[in-house]
PDB file of C-alpha atoms and ligand atoms in Angstrom:
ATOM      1  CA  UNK A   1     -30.391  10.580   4.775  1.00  0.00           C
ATOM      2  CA  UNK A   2     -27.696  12.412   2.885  1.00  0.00           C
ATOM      3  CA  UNK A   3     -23.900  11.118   3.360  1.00  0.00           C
ATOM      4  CA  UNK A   4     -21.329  14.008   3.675  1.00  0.00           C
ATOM      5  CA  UNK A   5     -17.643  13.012   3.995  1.00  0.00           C
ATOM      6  CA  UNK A   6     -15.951  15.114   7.375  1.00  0.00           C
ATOM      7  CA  UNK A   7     -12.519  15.599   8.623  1.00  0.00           C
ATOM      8  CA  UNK A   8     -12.738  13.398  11.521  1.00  0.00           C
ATOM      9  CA  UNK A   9     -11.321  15.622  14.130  1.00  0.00           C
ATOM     10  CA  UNK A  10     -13.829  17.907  13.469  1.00  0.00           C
ATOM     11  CA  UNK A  11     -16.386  15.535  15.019  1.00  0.00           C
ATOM     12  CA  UNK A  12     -14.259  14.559  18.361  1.00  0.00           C
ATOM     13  CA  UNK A  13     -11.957  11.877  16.977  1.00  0.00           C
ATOM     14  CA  UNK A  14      -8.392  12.168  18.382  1.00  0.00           C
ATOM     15  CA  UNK A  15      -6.664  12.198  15.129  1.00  0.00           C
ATOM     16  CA  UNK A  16      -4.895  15.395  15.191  1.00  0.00           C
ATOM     17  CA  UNK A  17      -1.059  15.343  14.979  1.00  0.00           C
ATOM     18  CA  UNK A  18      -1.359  16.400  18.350  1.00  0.00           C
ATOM     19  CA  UNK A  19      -3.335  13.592  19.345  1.00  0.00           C
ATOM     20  CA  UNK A  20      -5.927  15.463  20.039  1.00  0.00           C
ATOM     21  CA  UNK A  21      -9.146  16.982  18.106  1.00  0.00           C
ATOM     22  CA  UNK A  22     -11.007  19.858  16.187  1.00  0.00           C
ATOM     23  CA  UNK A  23     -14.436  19.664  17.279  1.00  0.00           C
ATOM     24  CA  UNK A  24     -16.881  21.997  15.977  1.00  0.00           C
ATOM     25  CA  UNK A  25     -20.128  22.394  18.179  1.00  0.00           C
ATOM     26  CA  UNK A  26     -22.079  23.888  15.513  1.00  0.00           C
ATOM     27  CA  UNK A  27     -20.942  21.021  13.116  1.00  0.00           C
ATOM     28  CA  UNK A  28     -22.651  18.143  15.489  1.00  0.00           C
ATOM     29  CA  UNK A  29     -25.858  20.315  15.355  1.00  0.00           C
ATOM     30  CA  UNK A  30     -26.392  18.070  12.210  1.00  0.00           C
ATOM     31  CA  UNK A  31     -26.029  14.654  13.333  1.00  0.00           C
ATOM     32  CA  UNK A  32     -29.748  13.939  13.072  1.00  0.00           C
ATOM     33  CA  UNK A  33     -29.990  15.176   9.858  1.00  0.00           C
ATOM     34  CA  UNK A  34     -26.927  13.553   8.154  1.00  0.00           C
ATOM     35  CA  UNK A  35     -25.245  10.324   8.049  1.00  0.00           C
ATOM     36  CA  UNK A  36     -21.298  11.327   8.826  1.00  0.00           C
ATOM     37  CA  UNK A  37     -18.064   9.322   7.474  1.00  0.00           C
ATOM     38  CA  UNK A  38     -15.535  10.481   9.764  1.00  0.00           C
ATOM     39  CA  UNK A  39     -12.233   9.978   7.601  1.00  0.00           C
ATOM     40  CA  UNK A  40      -8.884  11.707   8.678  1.00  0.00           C
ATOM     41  CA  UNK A  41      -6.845  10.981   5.843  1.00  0.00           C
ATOM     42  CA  UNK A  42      -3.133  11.254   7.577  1.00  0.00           C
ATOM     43  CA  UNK A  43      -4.290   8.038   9.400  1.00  0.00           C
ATOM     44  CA  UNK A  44      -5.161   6.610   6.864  1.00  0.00           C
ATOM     45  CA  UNK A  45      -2.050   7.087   5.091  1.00  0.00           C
ATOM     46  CA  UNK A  46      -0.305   5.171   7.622  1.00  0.00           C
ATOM     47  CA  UNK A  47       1.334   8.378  10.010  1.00  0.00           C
ATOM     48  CA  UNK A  48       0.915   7.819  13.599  1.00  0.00           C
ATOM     49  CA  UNK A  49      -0.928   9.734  15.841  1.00  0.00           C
ATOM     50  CA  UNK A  50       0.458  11.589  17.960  1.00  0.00           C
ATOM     51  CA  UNK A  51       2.833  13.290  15.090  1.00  0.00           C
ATOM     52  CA  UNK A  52       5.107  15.618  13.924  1.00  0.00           C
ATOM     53  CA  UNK A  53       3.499  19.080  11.967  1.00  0.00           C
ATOM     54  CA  UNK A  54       3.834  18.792   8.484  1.00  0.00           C
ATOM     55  CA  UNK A  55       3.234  21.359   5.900  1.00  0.00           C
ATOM     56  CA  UNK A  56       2.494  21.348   2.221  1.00  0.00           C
ATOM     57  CA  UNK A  57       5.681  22.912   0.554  1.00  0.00           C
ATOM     58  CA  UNK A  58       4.318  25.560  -2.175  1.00  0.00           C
ATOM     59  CA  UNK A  59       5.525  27.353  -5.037  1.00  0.00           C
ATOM     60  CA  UNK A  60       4.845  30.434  -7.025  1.00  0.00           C
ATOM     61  CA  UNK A  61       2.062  27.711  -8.840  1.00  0.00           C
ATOM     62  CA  UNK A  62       0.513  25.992  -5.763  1.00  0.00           C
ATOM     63  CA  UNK A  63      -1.071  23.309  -8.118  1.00  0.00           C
ATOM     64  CA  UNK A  64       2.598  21.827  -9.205  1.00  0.00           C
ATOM     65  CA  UNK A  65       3.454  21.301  -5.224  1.00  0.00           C
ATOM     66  CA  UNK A  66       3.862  17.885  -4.674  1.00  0.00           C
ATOM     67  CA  UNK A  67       5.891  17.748  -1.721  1.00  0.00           C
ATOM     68  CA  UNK A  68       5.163  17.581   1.736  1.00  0.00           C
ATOM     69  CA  UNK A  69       7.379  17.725   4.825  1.00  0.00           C
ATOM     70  CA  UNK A  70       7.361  17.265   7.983  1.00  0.00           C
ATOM     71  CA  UNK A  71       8.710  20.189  11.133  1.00  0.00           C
ATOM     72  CA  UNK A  72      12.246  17.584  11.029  1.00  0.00           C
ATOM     73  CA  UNK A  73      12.050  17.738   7.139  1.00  0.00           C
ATOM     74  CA  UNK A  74      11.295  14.278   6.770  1.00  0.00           C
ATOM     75  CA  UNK A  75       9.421  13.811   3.435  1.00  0.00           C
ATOM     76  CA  UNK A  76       5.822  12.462   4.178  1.00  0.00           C
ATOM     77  CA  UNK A  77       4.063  13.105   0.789  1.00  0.00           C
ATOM     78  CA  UNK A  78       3.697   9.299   0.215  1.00  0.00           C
ATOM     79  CA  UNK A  79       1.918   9.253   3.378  1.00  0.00           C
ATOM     80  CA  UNK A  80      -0.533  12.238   2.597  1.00  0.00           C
ATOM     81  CA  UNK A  81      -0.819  11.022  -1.503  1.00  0.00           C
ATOM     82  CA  UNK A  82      -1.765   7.275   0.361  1.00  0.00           C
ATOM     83  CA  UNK A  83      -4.385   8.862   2.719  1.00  0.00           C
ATOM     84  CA  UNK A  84      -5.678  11.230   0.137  1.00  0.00           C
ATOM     85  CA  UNK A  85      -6.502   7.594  -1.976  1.00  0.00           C
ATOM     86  CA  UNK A  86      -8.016   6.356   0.816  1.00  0.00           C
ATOM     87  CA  UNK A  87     -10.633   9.054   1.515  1.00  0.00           C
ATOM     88  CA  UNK A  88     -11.465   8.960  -2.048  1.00  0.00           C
ATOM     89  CA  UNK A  89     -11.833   4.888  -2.497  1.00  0.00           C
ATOM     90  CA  UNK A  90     -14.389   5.543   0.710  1.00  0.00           C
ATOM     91  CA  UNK A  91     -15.997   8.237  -0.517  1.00  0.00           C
ATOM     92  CA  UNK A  92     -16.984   6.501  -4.171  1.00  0.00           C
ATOM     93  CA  UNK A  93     -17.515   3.569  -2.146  1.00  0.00           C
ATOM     94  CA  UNK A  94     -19.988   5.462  -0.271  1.00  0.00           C
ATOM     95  CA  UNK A  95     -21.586   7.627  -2.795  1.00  0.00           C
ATOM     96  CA  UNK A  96     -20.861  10.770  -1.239  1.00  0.00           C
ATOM     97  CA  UNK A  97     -20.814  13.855  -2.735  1.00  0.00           C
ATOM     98  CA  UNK A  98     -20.173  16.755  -0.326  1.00  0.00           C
ATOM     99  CA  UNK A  99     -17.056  16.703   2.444  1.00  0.00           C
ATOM    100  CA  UNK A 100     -16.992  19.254   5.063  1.00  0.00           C
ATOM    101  CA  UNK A 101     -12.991  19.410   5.660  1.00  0.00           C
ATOM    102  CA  UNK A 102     -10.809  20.779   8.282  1.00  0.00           C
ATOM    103  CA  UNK A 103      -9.663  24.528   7.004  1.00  0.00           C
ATOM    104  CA  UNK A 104      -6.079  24.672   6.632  1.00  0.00           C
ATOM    105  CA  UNK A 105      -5.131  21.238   7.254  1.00  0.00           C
ATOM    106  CA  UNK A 106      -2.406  19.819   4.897  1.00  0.00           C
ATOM    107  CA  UNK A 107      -4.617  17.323   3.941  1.00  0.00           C
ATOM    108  CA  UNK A 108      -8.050  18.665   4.461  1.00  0.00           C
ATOM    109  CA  UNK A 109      -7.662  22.344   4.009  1.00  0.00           C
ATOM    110  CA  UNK A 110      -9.868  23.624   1.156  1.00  0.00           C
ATOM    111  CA  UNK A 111      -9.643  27.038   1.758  1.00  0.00           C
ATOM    112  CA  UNK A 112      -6.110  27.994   2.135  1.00  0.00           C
ATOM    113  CA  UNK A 113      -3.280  25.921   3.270  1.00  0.00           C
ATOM    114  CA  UNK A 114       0.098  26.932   5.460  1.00  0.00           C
ATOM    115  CA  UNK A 115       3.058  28.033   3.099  1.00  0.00           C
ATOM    116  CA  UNK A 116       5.480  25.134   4.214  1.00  0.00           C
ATOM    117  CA  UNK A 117       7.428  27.541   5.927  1.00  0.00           C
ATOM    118  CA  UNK A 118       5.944  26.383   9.250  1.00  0.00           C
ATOM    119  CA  UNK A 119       5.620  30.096  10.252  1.00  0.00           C
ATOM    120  CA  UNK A 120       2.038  30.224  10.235  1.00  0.00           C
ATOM    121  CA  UNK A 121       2.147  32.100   6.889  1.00  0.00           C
ATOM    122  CA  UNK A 122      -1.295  31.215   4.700  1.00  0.00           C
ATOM    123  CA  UNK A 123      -1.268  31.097   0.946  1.00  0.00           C
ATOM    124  CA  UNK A 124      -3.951  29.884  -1.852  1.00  0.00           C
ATOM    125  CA  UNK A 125      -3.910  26.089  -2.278  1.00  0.00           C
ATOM    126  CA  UNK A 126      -5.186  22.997  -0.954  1.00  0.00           C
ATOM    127  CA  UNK A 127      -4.801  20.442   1.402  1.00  0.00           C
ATOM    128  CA  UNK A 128      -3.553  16.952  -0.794  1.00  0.00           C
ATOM    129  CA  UNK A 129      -6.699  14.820   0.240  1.00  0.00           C
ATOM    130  CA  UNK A 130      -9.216  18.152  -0.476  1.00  0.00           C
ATOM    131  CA  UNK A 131      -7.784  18.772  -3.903  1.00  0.00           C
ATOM    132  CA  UNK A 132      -8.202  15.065  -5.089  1.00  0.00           C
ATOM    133  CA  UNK A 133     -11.209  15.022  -3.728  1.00  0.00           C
ATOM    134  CA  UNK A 134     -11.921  17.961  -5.605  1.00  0.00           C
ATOM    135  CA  UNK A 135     -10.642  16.658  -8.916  1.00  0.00           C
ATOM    136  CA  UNK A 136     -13.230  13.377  -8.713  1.00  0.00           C
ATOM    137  CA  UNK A 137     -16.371  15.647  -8.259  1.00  0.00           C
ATOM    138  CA  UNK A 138     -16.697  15.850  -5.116  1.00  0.00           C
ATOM    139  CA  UNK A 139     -17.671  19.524  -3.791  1.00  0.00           C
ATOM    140  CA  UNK A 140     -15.738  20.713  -0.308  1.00  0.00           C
ATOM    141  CA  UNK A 141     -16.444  22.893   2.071  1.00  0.00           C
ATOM    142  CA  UNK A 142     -14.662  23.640   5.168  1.00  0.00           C
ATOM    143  CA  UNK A 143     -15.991  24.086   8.460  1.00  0.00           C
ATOM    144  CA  UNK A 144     -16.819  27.426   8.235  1.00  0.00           C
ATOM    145  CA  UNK A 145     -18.653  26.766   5.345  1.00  0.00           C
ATOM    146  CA  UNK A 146     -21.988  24.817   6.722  1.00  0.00           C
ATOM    147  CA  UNK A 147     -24.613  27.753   6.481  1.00  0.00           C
ATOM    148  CA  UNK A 148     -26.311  26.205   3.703  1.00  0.00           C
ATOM    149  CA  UNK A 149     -26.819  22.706   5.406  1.00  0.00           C
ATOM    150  CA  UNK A 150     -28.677  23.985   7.922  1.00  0.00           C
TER     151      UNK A 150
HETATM  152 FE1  SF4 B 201      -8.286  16.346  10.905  1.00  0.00          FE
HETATM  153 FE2  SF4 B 201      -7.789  15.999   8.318  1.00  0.00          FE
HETATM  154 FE3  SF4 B 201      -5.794  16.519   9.990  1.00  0.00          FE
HETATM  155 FE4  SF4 B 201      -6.978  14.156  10.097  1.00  0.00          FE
HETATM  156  S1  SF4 B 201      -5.820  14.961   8.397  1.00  0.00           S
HETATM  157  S2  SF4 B 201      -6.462  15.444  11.817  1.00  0.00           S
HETATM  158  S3  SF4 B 201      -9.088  14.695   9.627  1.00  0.00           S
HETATM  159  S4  SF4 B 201      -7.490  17.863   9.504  1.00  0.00           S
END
């Protein structure tokens, strides 16, 4: 069966910063068909769970944004560059090439990412693990994405 990389609170794990999770319904529907490696890459780079909100601070050129800070302005962006590393030594590991990623996520979004502002504002860009992931080869969707897997 085909590996695909997901966020892993979009399958039920508690790793949200609010300790809780994303779960998508429609996302399970594929279970059978797929083997899943759950990977929340915040974890993995070492931030507890609960935690604080942290946002992706952007510029006029998204790409050169480096920095990312938590809701108390404490810079996390070794954290989220550490997870980021993580997902991708699993996913070559693993052979995966497709990751289904949590939309909007620091780390996962793919589609659009919070403007560091913390005001709910979205601009272009992508989450840090989702654009490395990206850069390797690696093709990612977010969860609204699916319609083709099915
Ligand atoms: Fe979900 Fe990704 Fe956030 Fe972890 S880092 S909680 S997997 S969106």
């Amino acid at each position: 069966m085909t590996k695909i990389l997901v966020s892993a609170c979009l399958i039920g794990v508690n790793c949200t910063y609010r300790g809780d999770n994303n779960l998508s319904l429609k996302l399970l529907e594929l279970v059978d068909r797929f083997v899943f490696l759950p990977v929340c890459p915040e974890q993995l780079g070492g931030l507890p769970t609960p935690r604080p909100r942290a946002e992706v601070t952007t510029s006029a050129d998204w790409r050169a944004a480096k920095l990312v800070l938590d809701q108390f302005g404490n810079d996390v962006t070794q954290n989220y560059l550490r997870g980021a590393e993580e997902v991708l030594k699993i996913a070559k590991l693993s052979g995966v090439n497709i990751a289904i990623l949590k939309s909007r996520s620091p780390s996962c979004g793919c589609r659009g990412i919070y403007d560091g502002t913390f005001s709910g504002v979205m601009v272009d860009g992508m989450g840090i693990t989702a654009e490395l992931l990206l850069k390797n080869g690696i093709e990612v969707y977010s969860e609204d994405e699916t319609n083709f897997l099915y």
